């Protein structure tokens, strides 16, 4: 048997945001409807080598392929590949040596899709928390769906914030550093020790600009800070294929809102799409400026203790992509009080997402979440004071994206 190995350059030649948006959207909807197989991830830890490795698999019922993904981070150097297998014969179809970029792009697509679907149409500015690769991608991919958005960038190091702002401006995206927090607001973060500045969320960036690939499940290696270089991503023990369906029934009552849910059709200029995919940008860790007052907040950090509550004070929608393994938690549990909550997978988010942290804190009950896929399918109408999307990342997103790449390559 001769197995085709497809490198990153060839992958980039066919991948567009439209392709990834469509694959991820359909995968999340299938997951909400119980039409997927998503076994629990495997995690290997190599502390002596400052490394870890994550293995995820997924399959959408009725599709041609299933995928097994290996993603690793060793001493801040990231790598990964996806093995695509024919679901009718069991024969390996190809290896996608994507260096972690497909994970980063599908994470960005999921965040952009649900943020677009749940954020009121009149919101024109978004506050992004973090300055890693996924912070950059959340801004650029969301702009594909809402071209005229402006962004505030918050992080712990002013130079990192300035760097990301400059990068976004150079790409034609309006961005500015977020305002400073008050002393009281800045003091609201708990926990001690180095802050894990890059996002660990299934597609996060590295702290070192010289390293442009992603870590295990896209986890951000923090370079200079040293705190979480190899912590990587998901230890999602309980995730099963159909679990995301638990909230699906509640979503249909909230229909009628957004024609925006069919986000793939709104992805805008093709030229810009290829610029997005082709970029090797990997931005630095987060910075010391801080912001407040945004109606939409996207959190992309690998924080192990909640970010300052003041950052979320005026948020009517929050998307969190950084809490992807036990021990992490970037969203203050208080913001879940009275909120409408959607999860990409009920069991996985309850196990190690911010949703689970809020449940364990007694802020909300474990049966209140809707499914992200159901919202993307049916639409969303805001009835609570705030909506929150908790994304921990699913192997079925990898499977759908990888299968779409194989199809686009004509194999």
GROMACS .gro file of N, CA and C in nm, residues 318-381:
model
  192
  318UNK      N    1  -2.105   3.615   2.483
  318UNK     CA    2  -1.967   3.575   2.511
  318UNK      C    3  -1.942   3.440   2.443
  319UNK      N    4  -1.832   3.431   2.370
  319UNK     CA    5  -1.786   3.303   2.317
  319UNK      C    6  -1.653   3.269   2.382
  320UNK      N    7  -1.643   3.150   2.439
  320UNK     CA    8  -1.518   3.106   2.501
  320UNK      C    9  -1.461   2.987   2.428
  321UNK      N   10  -1.335   2.997   2.386
  321UNK     CA   11  -1.271   2.886   2.316
  321UNK      C   12  -1.144   2.838   2.386
  322UNK      N   13  -1.111   2.895   2.500
  322UNK     CA   14  -0.982   2.866   2.562
  322UNK      C   15  -0.983   2.755   2.665
  323UNK      N   16  -1.100   2.722   2.720
  323UNK     CA   17  -1.105   2.620   2.825
  323UNK      C   18  -1.131   2.485   2.759
  324UNK      N   19  -1.023   2.412   2.734
  324UNK     CA   20  -1.033   2.291   2.654
  324UNK      C   21  -0.980   2.167   2.724
  325UNK      N   22  -0.949   2.177   2.854
  325UNK     CA   23  -0.900   2.061   2.929
  325UNK      C   24  -0.919   2.087   3.077
  326UNK      N   25  -0.925   1.983   3.158
  326UNK     CA   26  -0.939   2.003   3.302
  326UNK      C   27  -0.829   2.093   3.358
  327UNK      N   28  -0.868   2.179   3.449
  327UNK     CA   29  -0.773   2.271   3.511
  327UNK      C   30  -0.775   2.410   3.453
  328UNK      N   31  -0.837   2.424   3.336
  328UNK     CA   32  -0.849   2.557   3.277
  328UNK      C   33  -0.984   2.619   3.310
  329UNK      N   34  -0.992   2.750   3.298
  329UNK     CA   35  -1.117   2.820   3.323
  329UNK      C   36  -1.099   2.969   3.305
  330UNK      N   37  -1.141   3.023   3.190
  330UNK     CA   38  -1.119   3.165   3.164
  330UNK      C   39  -1.242   3.251   3.190
  331UNK      N   40  -1.362   3.195   3.185
  331UNK     CA   41  -1.482   3.275   3.205
  331UNK      C   42  -1.522   3.277   3.352
  332UNK      N   43  -1.544   3.395   3.410
  332UNK     CA   44  -1.593   3.400   3.548
  332UNK      C   45  -1.727   3.328   3.558
  333UNK      N   46  -1.743   3.247   3.658
  333UNK     CA   47  -1.868   3.171   3.669
  333UNK      C   48  -1.989   3.262   3.689
  334UNK      N   49  -1.967   3.381   3.744
  334UNK     CA   50  -2.079   3.471   3.770
  334UNK      C   51  -2.154   3.511   3.643
  335UNK      N   52  -2.085   3.515   3.530
  335UNK     CA   53  -2.152   3.563   3.409
  335UNK      C   54  -2.254   3.462   3.356
  336UNK      N   55  -2.251   3.339   3.406
  336UNK     CA   56  -2.347   3.237   3.363
  336UNK      C   57  -2.483   3.255   3.429
  337UNK      N   58  -2.489   3.332   3.536
  337UNK     CA   59  -2.614   3.351   3.608
  337UNK      C   60  -2.718   3.417   3.517
  338UNK      N   61  -2.827   3.348   3.491
  338UNK     CA   62  -2.934   3.402   3.408
  338UNK      C   63  -2.907   3.402   3.259
  339UNK      N   64  -2.796   3.341   3.216
  339UNK     CA   65  -2.758   3.344   3.075
  339UNK      C   66  -2.816   3.224   3.000
  340UNK      N   67  -2.833   3.243   2.870
  340UNK     CA   68  -2.860   3.130   2.780
  340UNK      C   69  -2.725   3.070   2.742
  341UNK      N   70  -2.707   2.939   2.764
  341UNK     CA   71  -2.578   2.875   2.743
  341UNK      C   72  -2.591   2.772   2.631
  342UNK      N   73  -2.496   2.776   2.537
  342UNK     CA   74  -2.487   2.672   2.435
  342UNK      C   75  -2.349   2.607   2.443
  343UNK      N   76  -2.344   2.476   2.416
  343UNK     CA   77  -2.219   2.401   2.424
  343UNK      C   78  -2.201   2.321   2.296
  344UNK      N   79  -2.075   2.299   2.257
  344UNK     CA   80  -2.053   2.215   2.138
  344UNK      C   81  -2.076   2.067   2.169
  345UNK      N   82  -2.053   2.027   2.294
  345UNK     CA   83  -2.084   1.891   2.338
  345UNK      C   84  -2.117   1.897   2.487
  346UNK      N   85  -2.237   1.855   2.522
  346UNK     CA   86  -2.283   1.869   2.661
  346UNK      C   87  -2.188   1.800   2.759
  347UNK      N   88  -2.157   1.673   2.733
  347UNK     CA   89  -2.075   1.596   2.826
  347UNK      C   90  -1.934   1.653   2.837
  348UNK      N   91  -1.876   1.688   2.724
  348UNK     CA   92  -1.739   1.740   2.723
  348UNK      C   93  -1.731   1.875   2.793
  349UNK      N   94  -1.825   1.964   2.766
  349UNK     CA   95  -1.823   2.095   2.831
  349UNK      C   96  -1.855   2.085   2.979
  350UNK      N   97  -1.939   1.990   3.016
  350UNK     CA   98  -1.967   1.969   3.158
  350UNK      C   99  -1.844   1.914   3.228
  351UNK      N  100  -1.767   1.831   3.159
  351UNK     CA  101  -1.648   1.771   3.218
  351UNK      C  102  -1.537   1.874   3.238
  352UNK      N  103  -1.507   1.954   3.135
  352UNK     CA  104  -1.391   2.043   3.149
  352UNK      C  105  -1.406   2.176   3.077
  353UNK      N  106  -1.527   2.216   3.046
  353UNK     CA  107  -1.547   2.349   2.988
  353UNK      C  108  -1.583   2.451   3.094
  354UNK      N  109  -1.596   2.576   3.051
  354UNK     CA  110  -1.639   2.681   3.144
  354UNK      C  111  -1.781   2.656   3.192
  355UNK      N  112  -1.864   2.593   3.109
  355UNK     CA  113  -1.998   2.555   3.151
  355UNK      C  114  -1.991   2.465   3.274
  356UNK      N  115  -1.904   2.365   3.270
  356UNK     CA  116  -1.889   2.275   3.384
  356UNK      C  117  -1.839   2.346   3.508
  357UNK      N  118  -1.748   2.442   3.488
  357UNK     CA  119  -1.700   2.519   3.603
  357UNK      C  120  -1.815   2.595   3.670
  358UNK      N  121  -1.905   2.650   3.589
  358UNK     CA  122  -2.019   2.724   3.643
  358UNK      C  123  -2.118   2.632   3.713
  359UNK      N  124  -2.136   2.511   3.658
  359UNK     CA  125  -2.224   2.413   3.722
  359UNK      C  126  -2.167   2.372   3.857
  360UNK      N  127  -2.038   2.343   3.862
  360UNK     CA  128  -1.975   2.302   3.988
  360UNK      C  129  -1.974   2.414   4.090
  361UNK      N  130  -1.977   2.538   4.043
  361UNK     CA  131  -1.983   2.652   4.136
  361UNK      C  132  -2.125   2.679   4.185
  362UNK      N  133  -2.221   2.604   4.133
  362UNK     CA  134  -2.359   2.621   4.177
  362UNK      C  135  -2.431   2.739   4.114
  363UNK      N  136  -2.374   2.797   4.006
  363UNK     CA  137  -2.434   2.914   3.943
  363UNK      C  138  -2.551   2.874   3.853
  364UNK      N  139  -2.537   2.763   3.782
  364UNK     CA  140  -2.642   2.713   3.694
  364UNK      C  141  -2.653   2.563   3.710
  365UNK      N  142  -2.760   2.506   3.659
  365UNK     CA  143  -2.777   2.361   3.667
  365UNK      C  144  -2.718   2.295   3.544
  366UNK      N  145  -2.699   2.165   3.551
  366UNK     CA  146  -2.629   2.092   3.446
  366UNK      C  147  -2.716   2.061   3.325
  367UNK      N  148  -2.843   2.096   3.329
  367UNK     CA  149  -2.933   2.059   3.219
  367UNK      C  150  -2.988   2.179   3.143
  368UNK      N  151  -2.921   2.294   3.152
  368UNK     CA  152  -2.977   2.415   3.092
  368UNK      C  153  -2.920   2.447   2.954
  369UNK      N  154  -2.815   2.376   2.912
  369UNK     CA  155  -2.747   2.416   2.789
  369UNK      C  156  -2.820   2.367   2.665
  370UNK      N  157  -2.812   2.450   2.561
  370UNK     CA  158  -2.856   2.412   2.427
  370UNK      C  159  -2.735   2.367   2.347
  371UNK      N  160  -2.759   2.310   2.230
  371UNK     CA  161  -2.651   2.263   2.145
  371UNK      C  162  -2.612   2.369   2.044
  372UNK      N  163  -2.482   2.390   2.027
  372UNK     CA  164  -2.432   2.482   1.925
  372UNK      C  165  -2.487   2.445   1.788
  373UNK      N  166  -2.484   2.316   1.756
  373UNK     CA  167  -2.532   2.273   1.626
  373UNK      C  168  -2.679   2.304   1.604
  374UNK      N  169  -2.760   2.291   1.708
  374UNK     CA  170  -2.902   2.323   1.696
  374UNK      C  171  -2.924   2.471   1.670
  375UNK      N  172  -2.845   2.555   1.735
  375UNK     CA  173  -2.855   2.699   1.711
  375UNK      C  174  -2.815   2.733   1.569
  376UNK      N  175  -2.707   2.671   1.519
  376UNK     CA  176  -2.665   2.696   1.381
  376UNK      C  177  -2.770   2.648   1.282
  377UNK      N  178  -2.840   2.543   1.317
  377UNK     CA  179  -2.945   2.489   1.229
  377UNK      C  180  -3.073   2.573   1.233
  378UNK      N  181  -3.114   2.612   1.353
  378UNK     CA  182  -3.248   2.669   1.371
  378UNK      C  183  -3.251   2.820   1.388
  379UNK      N  184  -3.138   2.880   1.419
  379UNK     CA  185  -3.136   3.023   1.448
  379UNK      C  186  -3.146   3.049   1.597
  380UNK      N  187  -3.138   3.174   1.634
  380UNK     CA  188  -3.134   3.210   1.777
  380UNK      C  189  -3.201   3.345   1.798
  381UNK      N  190  -3.287   3.352   1.898
  381UNK     CA  191  -3.345   3.477   1.942
  381UNK      C  192  -3.308   3.499   2.088
   0.00000   0.00000   0.00000
